[in-house]
Short mmCIF file of C-alpha atoms and ligand atoms in Angstrom, two decimals:
data_model
loop_
_atom_site.label_atom_id
_atom_site.label_comp_id
_atom_site.label_asym_id
_atom_site.label_seq_id
_atom_site.Cartn_x
_atom_site.Cartn_y
_atom_site.Cartn_z
CA MET S 1 20.90 -3.91 6.19
CA THR S 2 18.63 -2.05 8.58
CA ALA S 3 15.53 -0.75 6.86
CA THR S 4 14.49 2.87 6.68
CA VAL S 5 11.26 3.25 8.62
CA ILE S 6 8.52 4.79 6.47
CA ASP S 7 6.70 7.08 8.90
CA GLY S 8 3.05 6.91 7.86
CA LYS S 9 1.93 8.92 10.86
CA ALA S 10 4.09 11.88 9.86
CA PHE S 11 3.18 11.55 6.18
CA ALA S 12 -0.54 11.40 7.04
CA ALA S 13 -0.14 14.65 8.99
CA THR S 14 1.43 16.22 5.88
CA VAL S 15 -1.50 15.01 3.74
CA ARG S 16 -4.01 16.42 6.25
CA GLY S 17 -2.09 19.71 6.24
CA LYS S 18 -2.32 19.91 2.42
CA VAL S 19 -6.03 19.09 2.56
CA ALA S 20 -6.65 21.76 5.24
CA GLU S 21 -4.77 24.37 3.20
CA HIS S 22 -6.80 23.60 0.09
CA VAL S 23 -10.10 23.56 2.05
CA ALA S 24 -9.30 27.01 3.50
CA GLN S 25 -8.65 28.29 -0.03
CA LEU S 26 -11.89 26.77 -1.37
CA LYS S 27 -13.82 28.55 1.38
CA GLU S 28 -12.08 31.86 0.91
CA VAL S 29 -12.05 32.04 -2.87
CA HIS S 30 -15.21 30.13 -3.80
CA GLY S 31 -17.29 30.06 -0.60
CA ILE S 32 -17.42 26.25 -0.75
CA THR S 33 -16.96 23.95 2.25
CA PRO S 34 -16.43 20.26 1.43
CA GLY S 35 -18.80 17.96 3.34
CA LEU S 36 -18.43 14.29 4.28
CA ALA S 37 -21.41 12.19 5.37
CA VAL S 38 -20.65 9.01 7.32
CA VAL S 39 -23.40 6.46 7.82
CA LEU S 40 -23.11 3.93 10.64
CA VAL S 41 -25.67 1.16 11.02
CA GLY S 42 -25.62 -0.65 14.36
CA GLU S 43 -23.34 -0.49 17.37
CA ASP S 44 -20.21 -2.42 16.34
CA PRO S 45 -17.59 -1.03 18.79
CA ALA S 46 -14.70 -0.96 16.28
CA SER S 47 -16.90 0.80 13.69
CA GLN S 48 -17.97 3.36 16.30
CA VAL S 49 -14.31 4.17 17.01
CA TYR S 50 -13.53 4.55 13.27
CA VAL S 51 -16.57 6.76 12.67
CA ARG S 52 -15.71 9.01 15.63
CA SER S 53 -12.15 9.36 14.42
CA LYS S 54 -13.26 10.11 10.85
CA GLY S 55 -15.70 12.80 12.07
CA LYS S 56 -13.06 14.43 14.28
CA GLN S 57 -10.42 14.57 11.56
CA THR S 58 -12.95 15.84 9.00
CA VAL S 59 -13.72 18.83 11.22
CA GLU S 60 -10.02 19.40 12.00
CA VAL S 61 -9.23 19.99 8.29
CA GLY S 62 -12.10 22.49 8.06
CA MET S 63 -14.70 20.31 6.34
CA ASN S 64 -18.28 19.72 7.40
CA SER S 65 -18.96 16.33 8.96
CA TYR S 66 -22.43 14.81 8.88
CA GLU S 67 -22.88 11.67 10.97
CA HIS S 68 -25.91 9.44 10.51
CA LYS S 69 -26.24 6.76 13.15
CA LEU S 70 -28.95 4.22 12.44
CA SER S 71 -30.12 1.35 14.63
CA ALA S 72 -28.97 -2.21 13.88
CA ASP S 73 -32.47 -3.20 12.69
CA THR S 74 -32.73 -0.41 10.09
CA SER S 75 -34.44 -1.71 6.96
CA GLU S 76 -32.71 -1.73 3.59
CA ALA S 77 -35.40 0.62 2.23
CA ASP S 78 -34.71 3.19 4.98
CA LEU S 79 -30.94 3.01 4.43
CA LEU S 80 -31.36 3.39 0.66
CA ALA S 81 -33.69 6.36 1.22
CA LEU S 82 -31.03 8.07 3.37
CA ILE S 83 -28.36 7.44 0.72
CA ASP S 84 -30.68 8.86 -1.94
CA GLN S 85 -31.16 11.98 0.18
CA LEU S 86 -27.37 12.36 0.63
CA ASN S 87 -26.79 11.76 -3.11
CA ASN S 88 -29.06 14.75 -3.78
CA ASP S 89 -27.70 17.03 -1.06
CA PRO S 90 -25.34 19.62 -2.63
CA ALA S 91 -23.62 20.21 0.75
CA VAL S 92 -22.49 16.58 0.81
CA HIS S 93 -19.51 15.83 -1.45
CA GLY S 94 -18.52 12.48 0.01
CA ILE S 95 -20.61 9.59 1.37
CA LEU S 96 -19.16 6.71 3.34
CA VAL S 97 -21.19 3.79 4.62
CA GLN S 98 -19.20 2.14 7.39
CA LEU S 99 -18.67 -1.58 6.75
CA PRO S 100 -19.44 -4.25 7.76
CA LEU S 101 -23.21 -3.79 7.64
CA PRO S 102 -25.58 -5.96 9.69
CA LYS S 103 -26.26 -9.30 7.97
CA HIS S 104 -29.79 -8.46 6.76
CA LEU S 105 -28.48 -5.62 4.55
CA ASN S 106 -27.05 -6.31 1.09
CA GLU S 107 -23.65 -4.58 1.12
CA ASP S 108 -23.19 -4.59 -2.67
CA LEU S 109 -26.63 -3.10 -3.23
CA VAL S 110 -26.05 -0.40 -0.62
CA ILE S 111 -22.57 0.57 -1.87
CA ASN S 112 -23.77 0.67 -5.49
CA SER S 113 -26.60 3.01 -4.53
CA ILE S 114 -24.09 5.73 -3.59
CA SER S 115 -23.53 8.25 -6.37
CA PRO S 116 -20.12 7.26 -7.89
CA ALA S 117 -19.01 10.91 -7.75
CA LYS S 118 -19.57 10.91 -3.96
CA ASP S 119 -18.22 7.40 -3.36
CA VAL S 120 -15.14 8.45 -1.36
CA ASP S 121 -14.40 4.83 -0.39
CA GLY S 122 -14.05 3.95 -4.09
CA PHE S 123 -16.05 0.72 -3.72
CA HIS S 124 -18.84 1.48 -6.25
CA ILE S 125 -18.60 -0.78 -9.31
CA SER S 126 -18.27 2.31 -11.55
CA ASN S 127 -15.19 3.43 -9.66
CA VAL S 128 -13.78 -0.09 -9.67
CA GLY S 129 -14.24 -0.14 -13.46
CA LEU S 130 -12.75 3.31 -13.93
CA LEU S 131 -9.68 2.37 -11.88
CA GLY S 132 -9.34 -0.93 -13.77
CA THR S 133 -9.37 0.88 -17.11
CA GLY S 134 -6.95 3.60 -16.02
CA GLN S 135 -9.57 6.36 -15.94
CA LYS S 136 -10.14 9.04 -13.32
CA ALA S 137 -11.82 7.27 -10.39
CA MET S 138 -12.45 7.62 -6.70
CA VAL S 139 -9.74 5.31 -5.34
CA PRO S 140 -10.07 3.17 -2.17
CA CYS S 141 -8.37 4.97 0.72
CA THR S 142 -6.00 2.31 2.11
CA PRO S 143 -4.35 1.39 -1.21
CA LEU S 144 -4.22 5.08 -2.16
CA GLY S 145 -2.35 5.71 1.10
CA CYS S 146 0.10 2.88 0.32
CA LEU S 147 0.69 4.32 -3.15
CA MET S 148 1.38 7.79 -1.72
CA LEU S 149 3.95 6.33 0.70
CA LEU S 150 5.64 4.37 -2.09
CA ARG S 151 5.75 7.36 -4.45
CA ASP S 152 7.13 9.57 -1.69
CA TYR S 153 9.89 7.08 -0.88
CA HIS S 154 10.85 5.95 -4.40
CA GLY S 155 9.75 8.74 -6.72
CA SER S 156 9.06 6.60 -9.80
CA LEU S 157 7.89 2.99 -9.35
CA SER S 158 8.24 2.21 -13.06
CA GLY S 159 9.55 -1.28 -13.86
CA MET S 160 9.67 -2.47 -10.26
CA ASN S 161 8.45 -5.97 -9.36
CA ALA S 162 5.55 -5.62 -6.93
CA VAL S 163 3.93 -8.50 -5.06
CA VAL S 164 0.59 -7.81 -3.38
CA ILE S 165 -0.39 -10.50 -0.87
CA GLY S 166 -4.19 -10.55 -0.55
CA ARG S 167 -6.90 -10.18 -3.18
CA SER S 168 -9.69 -8.39 -1.30
CA ASN S 169 -11.80 -5.79 -3.09
CA ILE S 170 -10.91 -3.25 -0.40
CA VAL S 171 -7.12 -3.55 -0.43
CA GLY S 172 -5.43 -6.23 -2.56
CA LYS S 173 -7.14 -5.80 -5.94
CA PRO S 174 -7.20 -1.97 -6.05
CA MET S 175 -3.59 -1.91 -4.78
CA ALA S 176 -2.55 -4.11 -7.68
CA GLN S 177 -4.37 -1.82 -10.15
CA LEU S 178 -2.66 1.26 -8.73
CA LEU S 179 0.79 -0.34 -8.93
CA LEU S 180 0.05 -1.41 -12.50
CA GLY S 181 -0.99 2.19 -13.21
CA ASP S 182 2.45 3.27 -11.99
CA SER S 183 4.07 0.75 -14.38
CA CYS S 184 5.12 -1.92 -11.88
CA THR S 185 5.17 -5.59 -12.87
CA VAL S 186 2.49 -6.84 -10.51
CA THR S 187 1.81 -10.24 -8.97
CA ILE S 188 -1.24 -10.80 -6.80
CA ALA S 189 -0.67 -13.61 -4.30
CA HIS S 190 -3.43 -15.12 -2.16
CA SER S 191 -4.39 -18.04 0.04
CA ARG S 192 -4.01 -20.55 -2.84
CA THR S 193 -0.67 -19.25 -4.13
CA LYS S 194 1.95 -21.98 -4.36
CA ASP S 195 5.31 -21.36 -2.70
CA LEU S 196 4.45 -17.88 -1.43
CA PRO S 197 7.93 -17.28 0.08
CA GLU S 198 9.51 -17.78 -3.36
CA VAL S 199 6.99 -15.41 -5.00
CA VAL S 200 7.63 -12.75 -2.35
CA ARG S 201 11.44 -13.10 -2.73
CA ARG S 202 11.15 -11.73 -6.30
CA ALA S 203 9.56 -8.50 -5.13
CA ASP S 204 11.13 -5.05 -5.05
CA ILE S 205 7.90 -3.95 -3.39
CA VAL S 206 5.86 -6.18 -1.06
CA VAL S 207 2.39 -5.12 0.05
CA ALA S 208 1.00 -7.44 2.71
CA ALA S 209 -2.80 -7.29 3.17
CA VAL S 210 -3.64 -10.70 4.56
CA GLY S 211 -5.03 -10.35 8.07
CA ARG S 212 -2.62 -12.95 9.54
CA PRO S 213 -0.36 -11.69 12.30
CA GLU S 214 3.36 -11.59 11.40
CA MET S 215 2.96 -14.14 8.58
CA VAL S 216 5.54 -12.58 6.24
CA VAL S 217 9.00 -13.14 7.71
CA GLY S 218 12.42 -11.69 6.88
CA ASP S 219 13.54 -14.84 5.10
CA TRP S 220 10.89 -14.16 2.41
CA ILE S 221 12.12 -10.63 1.70
CA LYS S 222 14.65 -9.73 -0.99
CA GLU S 223 17.56 -7.68 0.32
CA GLY S 224 16.72 -3.99 -0.02
CA ALA S 225 13.01 -4.47 -0.89
CA THR S 226 10.34 -2.03 0.28
CA VAL S 227 7.74 -3.60 2.57
CA ILE S 228 4.31 -2.05 3.06
CA ASP S 229 2.41 -3.73 5.88
CA VAL S 230 -1.34 -3.13 5.68
CA GLY S 231 -2.27 -5.67 8.37
CA ILE S 232 -3.74 -4.62 11.68
CA ASN S 233 -3.99 -7.57 14.06
CA ARG S 234 -4.45 -7.53 17.81
CA ILE S 235 -2.53 -10.33 19.56
CA GLU S 236 -2.11 -11.42 23.18
CA LYS S 237 1.14 -10.44 24.89
CA PRO S 238 2.86 -13.25 26.87
CA GLU S 239 2.82 -11.01 29.98
CA GLY S 240 -0.92 -10.32 29.54
CA GLY S 241 -2.81 -7.61 27.66
CA THR S 242 -2.72 -7.16 23.89
CA ARG S 243 -0.71 -5.34 21.24
CA LEU S 244 -1.13 -4.49 17.54
CA VAL S 245 1.01 -6.22 14.95
CA GLY S 246 0.98 -6.24 11.17
CA ASP S 247 0.95 -9.08 8.66
CA VAL S 248 4.75 -8.79 8.53
CA HIS S 249 7.15 -9.96 11.22
CA TYR S 250 8.68 -6.53 11.71
CA GLU S 251 12.05 -7.31 13.32
CA SER S 252 13.12 -10.03 10.88
CA ALA S 253 11.81 -8.14 7.81
CA ALA S 254 13.42 -4.84 8.88
CA ALA S 255 16.78 -6.61 9.07
CA VAL S 256 16.67 -7.35 5.30
CA ALA S 257 14.36 -4.77 3.75
CA GLY S 258 15.46 -1.40 2.41
CA ALA S 259 12.38 0.30 3.83
CA ILE S 260 9.38 -0.81 5.87
CA THR S 261 6.18 0.59 7.37
CA PRO S 262 5.66 -0.08 11.08
CA VAL S 263 2.40 -1.18 12.73
CA PRO S 264 1.03 0.95 14.26
CA GLY S 265 2.11 4.21 12.63
CA GLY S 266 2.52 3.08 9.03
CA VAL S 267 -0.39 2.51 6.65
CA GLY S 268 -3.11 2.91 9.32
CA PRO S 269 -3.01 6.72 9.67
CA MET S 270 -2.90 7.11 5.87
CA THR S 271 -6.37 5.60 5.45
CA ILE S 272 -8.32 8.45 7.07
CA ALA S 273 -5.95 11.05 5.58
CA CYS S 274 -6.83 9.65 2.14
CA LEU S 275 -10.53 9.69 2.97
CA LEU S 276 -10.20 13.43 3.58
CA ALA S 277 -8.16 13.80 0.40
CA ASN S 278 -10.87 11.93 -1.55
CA THR S 279 -13.61 14.14 -0.10
CA LEU S 280 -11.68 17.22 -1.19
CA THR S 281 -11.13 15.70 -4.65
CA ALA S 282 -14.86 14.88 -4.94
CA CYS S 283 -15.74 18.46 -3.96
CA CYS S 284 -13.34 19.94 -6.53
CA ARG S 285 -14.72 17.65 -9.26
CA ALA S 286 -18.34 18.48 -8.32
CA ASN S 287 -17.56 22.17 -8.70
CA ALA S 288 -15.40 21.78 -11.84
CA LEU S 289 -12.40 23.24 -9.97
CA PRO S 290 -8.79 22.10 -10.33
CA GLU S 291 -7.85 19.16 -8.10
CA PRO S 292 -5.05 19.53 -5.57
CA ASP S 293 -1.69 18.08 -6.63
CA GLY S 294 -0.40 14.89 -5.04
CA LEU S 295 -3.63 13.83 -3.35
CA THR S 296 -5.00 11.52 -6.03
CA ALA S 297 -3.76 8.50 -7.95
P1 LIG R 301 -9.59 -9.95 3.68
O1 LIG R 301 -9.77 -10.97 4.75
O2 LIG R 301 -10.76 -9.44 2.93
O3 LIG R 301 -8.56 -10.51 2.60
C1 LIG R 301 -7.40 -11.21 3.00
C2 LIG R 301 -6.71 -11.75 1.78
O4 LIG R 301 -5.57 -12.46 2.21
C3 LIG R 301 -7.56 -12.72 0.96
O5 LIG R 301 -7.60 -12.28 -0.36
C4 LIG R 301 -6.84 -14.06 1.05
O6 LIG R 301 -6.77 -14.74 -0.19
C5 LIG R 301 -5.45 -13.66 1.49
N1 LIG R 301 -4.87 -14.69 2.37
C6 LIG R 301 -5.43 -15.25 3.45
N2 LIG R 301 -4.61 -16.17 3.98
C7 LIG R 301 -3.51 -16.20 3.20
C8 LIG R 301 -2.31 -16.93 3.23
N3 LIG R 301 -2.07 -17.85 4.15
N4 LIG R 301 -1.40 -16.69 2.26
C9 LIG R 301 -1.62 -15.76 1.31
N5 LIG R 301 -2.74 -15.01 1.25
C10 LIG R 301 -3.67 -15.23 2.18
O7 LIG R 301 -8.76 -8.77 4.36
P2 LIG R 301 -8.58 -7.21 3.96
O8 LIG R 301 -9.83 -6.47 4.23
O9 LIG R 301 -7.92 -7.09 2.63
O10 LIG R 301 -7.52 -6.79 5.10
C11 LIG R 301 -6.24 -7.35 5.16
C12 LIG R 301 -5.53 -6.82 6.40
O11 LIG R 301 -5.40 -5.42 6.28
C13 LIG R 301 -6.27 -7.04 7.73
O12 LIG R 301 -5.30 -7.23 8.75
C14 LIG R 301 -6.99 -5.75 7.96
O13 LIG R 301 -7.21 -5.49 9.33
C15 LIG R 301 -5.99 -4.77 7.39
N6 LIG R 301 -6.58 -3.52 6.91
C16 LIG R 301 -5.96 -2.38 7.31
C17 LIG R 301 -6.42 -1.17 6.87
C18 LIG R 301 -5.71 0.08 7.29
O14 LIG R 301 -6.29 1.12 7.35
N7 LIG R 301 -4.40 -0.03 7.56
C19 LIG R 301 -7.54 -1.10 6.03
C20 LIG R 301 -8.13 -2.27 5.59
C21 LIG R 301 -7.64 -3.49 6.05
#
């Protein structure tokens, strides 16, 4: 079997198109422009790239982008004061604090100081609790993107066996909750799981979010399964230079799977598309307007 390639880049463009259409309508009919504030503390090069890309795409879909760049030695009190100001700013519908934060700042405290209604990353404990209890939440962007790809490919996920590899708060745990919400039978595997290949072989859906280059190989995959590769790892090429690979060994997995996301061009582009979708959702909720279809969990 040669797997169908799930084109996350194309699907992300469709999501951004839907968001842009809805934003244009919000402006025209209600005079409201959704706004996303992104806070970056320090000069981490990868974070700077992400923040730039987020700002650019926010503007491209017609939203307002507010970037707050703070120096690496910013005090916790100053950062909390900025978040408080953004929480109270009616032009700001979404707030994202780029992680990781410098070591002297308490990440949990900072994230939990964001108003849950504006928490477009879905990391606030209130949103985690809402998602866990099947209530309307702001949902973390990467797992939301994976869910959208799976729903688009399969339609209903009901009754499928899903194995999520990785138990991080950012990807693994919320992914498992979302799959449970769509009536999958869910297993969360992690670094202490015994006989991981055997666990993965039971899966109709495999979501790999481990951070280990090409760890999941074709021999672990059930014939016809759908493989969602969240991993983004940069590895050295034998001839020099580097390239990006996922947590799944693409060639061997694609030979057995029914469908698979590539790296790059799979889950990656969905993350920012879902951030924009979440900002739009937050804006609609703040204004008691109907939410767009197909952009939430
Ligand atoms: P993390 O380091 O927080 O969590 C990794 C998880 O993998 C842990 O729960 C750990 O238990 C598990 N794990 C580690 N070694 C294992 C092993 N040998 N067997 C089974 N499980 C093992 O990572 P994260 O933030 O969840 O990110 C995971 C990957 O996804 C990384 O490659 C990251 O770059 C990528 N990522 C991509 C996006 C995106 O936009 N596509 C977003 C977030 C993270």
